[in-house]
PDB file of C-alpha atoms and ligand atoms in Angstrom:
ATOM      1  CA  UNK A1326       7.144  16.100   5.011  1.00 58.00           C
ATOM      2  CA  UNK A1327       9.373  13.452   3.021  1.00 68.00           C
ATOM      3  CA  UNK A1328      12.243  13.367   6.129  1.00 84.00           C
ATOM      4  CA  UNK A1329       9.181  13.024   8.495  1.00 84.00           C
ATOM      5  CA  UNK A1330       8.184   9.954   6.131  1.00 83.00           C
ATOM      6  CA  UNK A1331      12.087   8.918   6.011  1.00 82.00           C
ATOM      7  CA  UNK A1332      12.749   9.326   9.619  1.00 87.00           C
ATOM      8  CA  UNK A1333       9.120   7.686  10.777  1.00 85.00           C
ATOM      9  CA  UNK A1334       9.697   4.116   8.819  1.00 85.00           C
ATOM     10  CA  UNK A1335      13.433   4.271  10.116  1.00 87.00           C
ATOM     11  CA  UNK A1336      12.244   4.243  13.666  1.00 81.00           C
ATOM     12  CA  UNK A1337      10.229   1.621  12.573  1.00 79.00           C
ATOM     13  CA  UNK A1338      11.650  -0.483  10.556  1.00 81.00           C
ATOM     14  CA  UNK A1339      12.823  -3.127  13.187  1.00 83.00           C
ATOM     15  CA  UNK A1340       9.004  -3.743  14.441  1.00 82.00           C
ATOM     16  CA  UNK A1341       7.103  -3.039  11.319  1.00 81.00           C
ATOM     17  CA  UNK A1342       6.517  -6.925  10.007  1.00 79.00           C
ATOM     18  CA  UNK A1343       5.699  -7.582  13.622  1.00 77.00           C
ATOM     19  CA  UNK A1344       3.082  -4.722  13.646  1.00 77.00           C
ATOM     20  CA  UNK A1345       1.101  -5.337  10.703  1.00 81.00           C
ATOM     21  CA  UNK A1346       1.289  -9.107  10.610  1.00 81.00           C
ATOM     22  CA  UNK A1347       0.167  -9.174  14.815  1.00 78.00           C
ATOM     23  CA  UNK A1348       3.367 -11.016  14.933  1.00 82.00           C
ATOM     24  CA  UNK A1349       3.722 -10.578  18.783  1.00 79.00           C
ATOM     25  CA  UNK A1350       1.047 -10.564  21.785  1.00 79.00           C
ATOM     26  CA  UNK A1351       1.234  -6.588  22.234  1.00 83.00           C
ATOM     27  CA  UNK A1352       0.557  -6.438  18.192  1.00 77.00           C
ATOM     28  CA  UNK A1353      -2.628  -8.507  18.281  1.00 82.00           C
ATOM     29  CA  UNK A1354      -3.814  -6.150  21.480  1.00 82.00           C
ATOM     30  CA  UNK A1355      -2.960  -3.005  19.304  1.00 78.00           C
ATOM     31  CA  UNK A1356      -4.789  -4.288  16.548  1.00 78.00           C
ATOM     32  CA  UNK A1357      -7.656  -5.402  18.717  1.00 78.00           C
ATOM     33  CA  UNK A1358      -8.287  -2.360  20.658  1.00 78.00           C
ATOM     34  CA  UNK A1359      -7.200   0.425  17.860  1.00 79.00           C
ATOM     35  CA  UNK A1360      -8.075  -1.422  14.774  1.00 81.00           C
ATOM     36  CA  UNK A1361     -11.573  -3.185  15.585  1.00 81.00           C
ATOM     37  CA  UNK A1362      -9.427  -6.272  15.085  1.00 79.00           C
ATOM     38  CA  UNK A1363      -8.992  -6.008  11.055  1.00 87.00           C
ATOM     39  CA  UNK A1364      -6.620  -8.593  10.120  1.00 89.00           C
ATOM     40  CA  UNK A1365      -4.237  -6.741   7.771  1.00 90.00           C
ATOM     41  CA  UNK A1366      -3.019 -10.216   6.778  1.00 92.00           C
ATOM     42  CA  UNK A1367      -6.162 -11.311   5.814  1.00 94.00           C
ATOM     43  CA  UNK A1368      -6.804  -8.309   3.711  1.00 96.00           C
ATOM     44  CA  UNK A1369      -3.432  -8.891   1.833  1.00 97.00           C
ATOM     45  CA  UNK A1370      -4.974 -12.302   0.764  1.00 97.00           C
ATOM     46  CA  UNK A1371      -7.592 -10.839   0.034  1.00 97.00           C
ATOM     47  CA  UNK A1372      -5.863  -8.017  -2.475  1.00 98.00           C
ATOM     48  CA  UNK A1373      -3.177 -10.392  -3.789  1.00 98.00           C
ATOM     49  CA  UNK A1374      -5.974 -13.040  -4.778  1.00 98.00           C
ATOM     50  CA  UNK A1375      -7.415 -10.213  -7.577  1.00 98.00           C
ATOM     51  CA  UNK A1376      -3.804 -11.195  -9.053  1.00 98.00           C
ATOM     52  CA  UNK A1377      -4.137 -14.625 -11.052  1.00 97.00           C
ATOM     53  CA  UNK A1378      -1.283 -17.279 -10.490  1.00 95.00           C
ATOM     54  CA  UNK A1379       0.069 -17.437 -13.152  1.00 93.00           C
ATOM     55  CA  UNK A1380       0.077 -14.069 -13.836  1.00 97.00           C
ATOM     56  CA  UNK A1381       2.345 -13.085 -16.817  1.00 96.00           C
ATOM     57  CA  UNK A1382       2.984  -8.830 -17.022  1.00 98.00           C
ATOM     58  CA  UNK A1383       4.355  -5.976 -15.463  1.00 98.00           C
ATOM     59  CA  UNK A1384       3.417  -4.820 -12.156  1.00 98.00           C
ATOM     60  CA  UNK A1385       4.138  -2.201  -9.955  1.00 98.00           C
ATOM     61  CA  UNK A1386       4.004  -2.321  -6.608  1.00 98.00           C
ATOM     62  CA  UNK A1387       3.335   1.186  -4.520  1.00 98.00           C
ATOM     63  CA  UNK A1388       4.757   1.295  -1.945  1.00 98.00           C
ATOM     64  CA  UNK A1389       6.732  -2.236  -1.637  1.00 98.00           C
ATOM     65  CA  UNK A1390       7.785  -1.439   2.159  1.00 96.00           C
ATOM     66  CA  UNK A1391       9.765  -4.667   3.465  1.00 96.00           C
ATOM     67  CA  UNK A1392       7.789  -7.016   1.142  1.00 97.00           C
ATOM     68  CA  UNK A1393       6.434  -8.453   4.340  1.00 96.00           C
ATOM     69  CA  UNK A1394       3.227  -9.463   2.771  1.00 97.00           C
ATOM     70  CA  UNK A1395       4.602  -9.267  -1.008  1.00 98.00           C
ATOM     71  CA  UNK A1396       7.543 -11.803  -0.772  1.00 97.00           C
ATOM     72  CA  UNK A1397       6.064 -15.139  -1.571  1.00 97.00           C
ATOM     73  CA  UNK A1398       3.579 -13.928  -4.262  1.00 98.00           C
ATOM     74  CA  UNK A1399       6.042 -11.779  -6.085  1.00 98.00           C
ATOM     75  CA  UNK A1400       8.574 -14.999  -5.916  1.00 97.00           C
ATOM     76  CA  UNK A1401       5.325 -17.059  -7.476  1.00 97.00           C
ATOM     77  CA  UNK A1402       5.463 -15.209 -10.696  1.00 98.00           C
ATOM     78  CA  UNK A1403       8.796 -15.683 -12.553  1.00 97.00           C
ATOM     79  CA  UNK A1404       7.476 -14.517 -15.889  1.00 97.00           C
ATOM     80  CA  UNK A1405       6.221 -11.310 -14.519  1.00 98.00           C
ATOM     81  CA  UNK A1406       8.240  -8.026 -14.581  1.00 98.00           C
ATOM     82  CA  UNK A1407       7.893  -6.220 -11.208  1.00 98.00           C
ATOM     83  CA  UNK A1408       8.920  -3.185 -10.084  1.00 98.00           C
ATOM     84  CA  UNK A1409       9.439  -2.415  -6.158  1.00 98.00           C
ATOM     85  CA  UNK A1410       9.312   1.339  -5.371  1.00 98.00           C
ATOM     86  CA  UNK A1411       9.304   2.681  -2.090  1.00 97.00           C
ATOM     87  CA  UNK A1412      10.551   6.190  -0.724  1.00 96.00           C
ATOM     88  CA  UNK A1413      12.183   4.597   2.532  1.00 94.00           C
ATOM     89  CA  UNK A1414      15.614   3.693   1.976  1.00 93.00           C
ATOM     90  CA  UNK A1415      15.293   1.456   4.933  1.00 93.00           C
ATOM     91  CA  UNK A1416      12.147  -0.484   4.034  1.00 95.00           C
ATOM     92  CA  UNK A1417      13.215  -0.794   0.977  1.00 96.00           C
ATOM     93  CA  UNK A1418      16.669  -2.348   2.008  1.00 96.00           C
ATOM     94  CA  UNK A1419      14.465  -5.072   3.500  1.00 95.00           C
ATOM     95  CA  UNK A1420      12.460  -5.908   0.720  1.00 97.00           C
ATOM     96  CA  UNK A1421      15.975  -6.161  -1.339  1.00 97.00           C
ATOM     97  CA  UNK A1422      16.662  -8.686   1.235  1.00 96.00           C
ATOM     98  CA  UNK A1423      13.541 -10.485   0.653  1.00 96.00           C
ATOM     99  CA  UNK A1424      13.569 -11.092  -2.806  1.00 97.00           C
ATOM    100  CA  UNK A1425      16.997 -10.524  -3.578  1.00 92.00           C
ATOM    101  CA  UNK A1426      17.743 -13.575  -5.668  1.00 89.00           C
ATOM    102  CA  UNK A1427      14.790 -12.864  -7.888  1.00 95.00           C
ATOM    103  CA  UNK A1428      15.830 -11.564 -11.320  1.00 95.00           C
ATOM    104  CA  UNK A1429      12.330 -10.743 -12.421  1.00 97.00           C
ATOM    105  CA  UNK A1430      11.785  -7.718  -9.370  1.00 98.00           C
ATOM    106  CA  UNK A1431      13.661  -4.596  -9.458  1.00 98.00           C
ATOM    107  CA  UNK A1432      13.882  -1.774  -7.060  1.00 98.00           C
ATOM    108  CA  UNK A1433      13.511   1.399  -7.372  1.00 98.00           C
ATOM    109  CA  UNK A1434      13.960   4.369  -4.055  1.00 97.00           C
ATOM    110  CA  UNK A1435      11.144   7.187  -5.256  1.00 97.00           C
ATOM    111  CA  UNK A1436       8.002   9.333  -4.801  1.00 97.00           C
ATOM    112  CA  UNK A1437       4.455   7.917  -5.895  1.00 98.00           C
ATOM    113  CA  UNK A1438       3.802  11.676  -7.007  1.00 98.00           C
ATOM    114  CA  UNK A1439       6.040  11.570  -9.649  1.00 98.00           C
ATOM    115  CA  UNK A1440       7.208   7.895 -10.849  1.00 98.00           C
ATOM    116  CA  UNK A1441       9.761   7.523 -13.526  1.00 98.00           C
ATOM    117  CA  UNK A1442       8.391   5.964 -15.439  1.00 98.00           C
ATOM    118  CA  UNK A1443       6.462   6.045 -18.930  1.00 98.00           C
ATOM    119  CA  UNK A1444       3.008   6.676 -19.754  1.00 98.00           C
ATOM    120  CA  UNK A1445       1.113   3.308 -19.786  1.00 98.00           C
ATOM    121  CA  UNK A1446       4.248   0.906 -18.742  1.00 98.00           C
ATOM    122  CA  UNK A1447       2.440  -1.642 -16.317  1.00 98.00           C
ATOM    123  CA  UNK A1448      -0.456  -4.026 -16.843  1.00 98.00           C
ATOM    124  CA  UNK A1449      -1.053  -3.612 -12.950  1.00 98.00           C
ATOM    125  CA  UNK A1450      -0.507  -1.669  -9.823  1.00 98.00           C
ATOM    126  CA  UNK A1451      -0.523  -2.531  -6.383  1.00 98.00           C
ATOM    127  CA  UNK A1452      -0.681  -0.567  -3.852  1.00 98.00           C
ATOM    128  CA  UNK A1453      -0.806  -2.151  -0.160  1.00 98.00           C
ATOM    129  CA  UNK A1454      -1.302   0.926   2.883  1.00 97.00           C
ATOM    130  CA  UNK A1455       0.078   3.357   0.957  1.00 97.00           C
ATOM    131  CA  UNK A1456      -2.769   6.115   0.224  1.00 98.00           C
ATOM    132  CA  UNK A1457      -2.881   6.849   3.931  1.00 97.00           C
ATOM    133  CA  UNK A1458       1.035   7.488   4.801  1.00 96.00           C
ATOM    134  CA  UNK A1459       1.085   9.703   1.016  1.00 97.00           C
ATOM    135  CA  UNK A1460       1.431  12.982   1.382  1.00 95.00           C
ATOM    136  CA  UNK A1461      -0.108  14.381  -1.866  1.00 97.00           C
ATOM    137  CA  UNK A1462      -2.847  11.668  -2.402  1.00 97.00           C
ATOM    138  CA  UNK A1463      -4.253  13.292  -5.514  1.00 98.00           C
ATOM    139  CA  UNK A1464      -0.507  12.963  -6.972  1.00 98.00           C
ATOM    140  CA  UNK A1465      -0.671   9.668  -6.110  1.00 98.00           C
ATOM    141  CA  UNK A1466      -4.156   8.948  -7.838  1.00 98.00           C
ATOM    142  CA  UNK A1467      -2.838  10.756 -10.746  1.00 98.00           C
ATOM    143  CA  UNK A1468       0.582   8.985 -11.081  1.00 98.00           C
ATOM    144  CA  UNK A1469      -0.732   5.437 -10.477  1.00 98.00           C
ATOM    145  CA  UNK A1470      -3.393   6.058 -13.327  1.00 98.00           C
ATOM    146  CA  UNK A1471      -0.677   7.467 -15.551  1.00 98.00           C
ATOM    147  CA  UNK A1472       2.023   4.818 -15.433  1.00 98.00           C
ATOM    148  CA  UNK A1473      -1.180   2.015 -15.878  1.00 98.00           C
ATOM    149  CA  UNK A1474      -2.233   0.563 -19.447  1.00 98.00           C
ATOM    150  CA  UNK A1475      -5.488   1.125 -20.540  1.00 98.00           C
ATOM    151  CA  UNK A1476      -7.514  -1.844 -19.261  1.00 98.00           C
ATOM    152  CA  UNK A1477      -4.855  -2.836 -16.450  1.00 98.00           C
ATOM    153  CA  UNK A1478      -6.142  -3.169 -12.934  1.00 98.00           C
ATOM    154  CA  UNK A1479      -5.538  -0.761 -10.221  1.00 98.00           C
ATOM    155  CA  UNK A1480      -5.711  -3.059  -6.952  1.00 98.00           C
ATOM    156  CA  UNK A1481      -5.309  -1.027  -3.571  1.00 98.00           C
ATOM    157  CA  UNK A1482      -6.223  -1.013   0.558  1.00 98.00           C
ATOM    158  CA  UNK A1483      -5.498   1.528   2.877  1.00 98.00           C
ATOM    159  CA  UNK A1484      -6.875   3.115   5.910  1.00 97.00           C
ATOM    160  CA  UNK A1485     -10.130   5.581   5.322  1.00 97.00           C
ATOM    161  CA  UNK A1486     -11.834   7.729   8.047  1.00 97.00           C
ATOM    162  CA  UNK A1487     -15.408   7.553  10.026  1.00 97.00           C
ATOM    163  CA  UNK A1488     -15.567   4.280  10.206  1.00 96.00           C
ATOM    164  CA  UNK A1489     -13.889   3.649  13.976  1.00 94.00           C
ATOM    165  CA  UNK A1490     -14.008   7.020  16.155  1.00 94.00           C
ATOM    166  CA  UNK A1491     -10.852   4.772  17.701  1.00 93.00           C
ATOM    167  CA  UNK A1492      -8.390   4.313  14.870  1.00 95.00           C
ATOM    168  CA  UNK A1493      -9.361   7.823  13.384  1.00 96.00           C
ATOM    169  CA  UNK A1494      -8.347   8.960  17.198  1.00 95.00           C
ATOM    170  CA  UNK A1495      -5.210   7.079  16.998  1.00 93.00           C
ATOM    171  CA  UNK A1496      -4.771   8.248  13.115  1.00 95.00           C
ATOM    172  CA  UNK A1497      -4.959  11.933  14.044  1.00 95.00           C
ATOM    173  CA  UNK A1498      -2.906  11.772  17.699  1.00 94.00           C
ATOM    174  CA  UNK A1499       0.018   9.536  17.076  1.00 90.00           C
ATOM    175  CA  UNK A1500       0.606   8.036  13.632  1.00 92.00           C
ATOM    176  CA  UNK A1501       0.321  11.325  11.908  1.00 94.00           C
ATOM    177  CA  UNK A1502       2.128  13.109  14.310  1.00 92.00           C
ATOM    178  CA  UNK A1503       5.206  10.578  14.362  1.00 90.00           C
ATOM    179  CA  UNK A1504       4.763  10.278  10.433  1.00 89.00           C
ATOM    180  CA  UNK A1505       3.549   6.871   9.328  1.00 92.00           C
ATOM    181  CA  UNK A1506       0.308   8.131   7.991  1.00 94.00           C
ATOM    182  CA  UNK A1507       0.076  11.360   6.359  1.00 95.00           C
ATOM    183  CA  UNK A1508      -3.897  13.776   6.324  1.00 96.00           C
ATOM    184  CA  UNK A1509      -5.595  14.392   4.733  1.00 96.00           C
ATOM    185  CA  UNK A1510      -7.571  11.155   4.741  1.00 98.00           C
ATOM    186  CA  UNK A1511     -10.978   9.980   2.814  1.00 97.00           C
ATOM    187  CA  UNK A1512     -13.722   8.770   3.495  1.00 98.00           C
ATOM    188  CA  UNK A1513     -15.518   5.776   1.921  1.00 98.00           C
ATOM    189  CA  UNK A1514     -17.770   8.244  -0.019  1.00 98.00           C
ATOM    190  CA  UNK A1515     -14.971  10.268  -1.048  1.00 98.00           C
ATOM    191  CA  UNK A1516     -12.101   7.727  -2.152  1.00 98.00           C
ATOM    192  CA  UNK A1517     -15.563   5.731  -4.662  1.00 98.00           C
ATOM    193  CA  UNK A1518     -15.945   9.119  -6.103  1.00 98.00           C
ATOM    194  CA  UNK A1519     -11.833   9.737  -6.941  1.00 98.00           C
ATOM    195  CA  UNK A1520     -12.546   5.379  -8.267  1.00 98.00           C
ATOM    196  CA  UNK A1521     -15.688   6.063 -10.564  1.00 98.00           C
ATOM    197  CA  UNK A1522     -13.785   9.458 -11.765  1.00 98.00           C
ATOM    198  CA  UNK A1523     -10.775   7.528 -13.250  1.00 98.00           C
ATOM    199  CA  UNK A1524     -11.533   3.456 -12.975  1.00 98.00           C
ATOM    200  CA  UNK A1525     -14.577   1.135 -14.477  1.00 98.00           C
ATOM    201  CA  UNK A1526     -15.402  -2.137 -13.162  1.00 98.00           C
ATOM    202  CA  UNK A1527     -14.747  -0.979  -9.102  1.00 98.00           C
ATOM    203  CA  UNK A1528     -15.217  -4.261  -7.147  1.00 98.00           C
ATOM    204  CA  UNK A1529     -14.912  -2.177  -3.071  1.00 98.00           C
ATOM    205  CA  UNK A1530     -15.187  -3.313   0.386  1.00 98.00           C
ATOM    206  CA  UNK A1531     -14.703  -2.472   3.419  1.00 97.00           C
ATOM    207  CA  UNK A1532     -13.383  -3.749   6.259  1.00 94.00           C
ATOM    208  CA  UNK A1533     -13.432  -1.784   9.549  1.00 94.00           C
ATOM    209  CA  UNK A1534     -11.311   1.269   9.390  1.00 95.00           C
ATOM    210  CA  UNK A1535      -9.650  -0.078   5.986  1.00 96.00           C
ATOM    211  CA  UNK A1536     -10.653  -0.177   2.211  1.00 97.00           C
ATOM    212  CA  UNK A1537      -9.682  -2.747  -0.061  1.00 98.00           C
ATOM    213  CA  UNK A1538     -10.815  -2.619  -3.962  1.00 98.00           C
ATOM    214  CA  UNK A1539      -9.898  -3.633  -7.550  1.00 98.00           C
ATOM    215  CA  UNK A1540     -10.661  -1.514 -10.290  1.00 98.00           C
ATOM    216  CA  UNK A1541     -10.018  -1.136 -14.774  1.00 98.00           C
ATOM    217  CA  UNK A1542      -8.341   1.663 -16.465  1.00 98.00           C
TER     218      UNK A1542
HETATM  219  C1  SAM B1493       2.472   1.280   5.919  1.00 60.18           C
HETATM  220  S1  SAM B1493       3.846   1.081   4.825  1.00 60.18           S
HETATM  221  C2  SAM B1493       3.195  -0.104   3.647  1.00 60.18           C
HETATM  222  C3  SAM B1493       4.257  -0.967   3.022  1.00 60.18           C
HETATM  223  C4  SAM B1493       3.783  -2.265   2.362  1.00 60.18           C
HETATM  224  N1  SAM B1493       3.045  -2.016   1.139  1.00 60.18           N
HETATM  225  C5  SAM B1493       2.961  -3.084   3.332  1.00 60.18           C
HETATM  226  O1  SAM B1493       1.738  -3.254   3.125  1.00 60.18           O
HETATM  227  O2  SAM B1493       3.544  -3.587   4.311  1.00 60.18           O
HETATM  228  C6  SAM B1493       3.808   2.611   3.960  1.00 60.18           C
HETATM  229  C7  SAM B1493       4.994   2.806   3.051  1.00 60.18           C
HETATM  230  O3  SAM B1493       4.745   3.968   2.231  1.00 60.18           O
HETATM  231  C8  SAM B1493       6.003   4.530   1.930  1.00 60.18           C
HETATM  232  N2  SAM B1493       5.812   5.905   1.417  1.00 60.18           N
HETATM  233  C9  SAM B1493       5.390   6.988   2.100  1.00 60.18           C
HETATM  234  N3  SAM B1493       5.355   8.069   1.289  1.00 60.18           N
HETATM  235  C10 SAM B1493       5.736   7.647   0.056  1.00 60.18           C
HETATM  236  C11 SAM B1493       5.889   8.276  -1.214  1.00 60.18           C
HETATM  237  N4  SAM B1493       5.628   9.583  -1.374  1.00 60.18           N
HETATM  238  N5  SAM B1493       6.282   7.540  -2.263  1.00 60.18           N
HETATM  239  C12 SAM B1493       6.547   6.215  -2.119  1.00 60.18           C
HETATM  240  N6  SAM B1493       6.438   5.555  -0.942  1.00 60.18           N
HETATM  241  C13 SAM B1493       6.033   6.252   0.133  1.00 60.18           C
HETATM  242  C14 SAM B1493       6.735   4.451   3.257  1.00 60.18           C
HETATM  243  O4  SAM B1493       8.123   4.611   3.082  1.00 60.18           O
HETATM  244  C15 SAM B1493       6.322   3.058   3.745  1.00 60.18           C
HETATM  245  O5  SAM B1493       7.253   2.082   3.369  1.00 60.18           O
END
């Protein structure tokens, strides 16, 4: 399961910013027809705005990938301590690249199911479409709560099932099958019940085939 996660993102890793961003004609037809046209840029906006400006703490963000949609909000907050993990060698390589000249962002290579890290270290944690390519979600859940302060802010999106009978088509055919998402996936109902379980204060929506929420420790 981890070399199919290792070898999938290398085979991507020249088109992936293209991809999600709908840098190219083809992209904004694949993101048209599969995706119901969700705008994963606007939903980064949209996840990174729950993170104040001036934000002054430790963050983690889950996966980091290349830092495609990251970069220039991680760069905006010198006082913060960040903390890049990501299991790809090669996507993180890129987000070294990115931010490379920032002394407040480190990097670590590593699994979400079992972080390094203490108990209670960050005041939040991001995690951008990374619950769908995990491979042990509830590890994931688990980890992510662990490694959060009491009262920190767990702020997430990812792709959930039955909403589009296209992208769950597309989900189950190809992406799982080459790697980049990993099953089992949630549903709406499912992922608020793993939120009310472990979070307060779950501020959730939905847009097409993807989830985006903020929640409190
Ligand atoms: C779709 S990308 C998202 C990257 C970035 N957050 C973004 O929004 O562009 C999914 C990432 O999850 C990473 N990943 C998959 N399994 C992982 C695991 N067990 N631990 C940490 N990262 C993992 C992959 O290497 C890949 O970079």
């Amino acid at each position: 399961m981890a070399d199919k996660t290792q070898k999938a993102y290398r085979a991507s890793k020249n088109i992936y910013d293209d991809v999600i961003t709908q840098g190219s004609f083809l992209s904004k037809m694949y993101i048209k027809i599969f995706w119901s046209g969700t705008d994963d840029n606007e939903i980064a906006r949209k996840v990174l705005s729950y993170i104040p400006d001036n934000f002054k703490g430790t963050i983690l963000d889950v996966p980091v990938g290349t830092a495609v949609f990251t970069e220039n909000k991680w760069k905006s907050l010198p006082e913060s301590e960040i903390t890049c993990l990501d299991y790809s060698e090669d996507m993180l390589e890129q987000a070294k690249q990115r931010l490379k000249d920032s002394s407040h962002i480190s990097f670590i290579q590593g699994d979400v199911g079992n972080l390094p890290m203490e108990d209670e270290t960050f005041d939040i944690v991001l995690s951008m479409n990374g619950f769908h390519a995990f491979p042990d979600k509830e590890k994931a859940f688990k980890e992510t709560h662990r490694v959060l302060k009491t009262g920190g802010k767990f702020i997430a999106c990812f792709y959930i099932k039955g909403k589009s009978s296209l992208s769950d088509w597309l989900v189950n055919t190809i992406l799982s099958k080459k790697g980049w998402f990993t099953p089992p996936f949630h549903t709406e109902e499912e992922l608020i019940k793993i939120l009310e379980h472990m979070y307060k204060d779950i501020d959730i929506h939905v847009d097409g085939s993807m989830v985006y929420f903020c929640c409190t420790k």
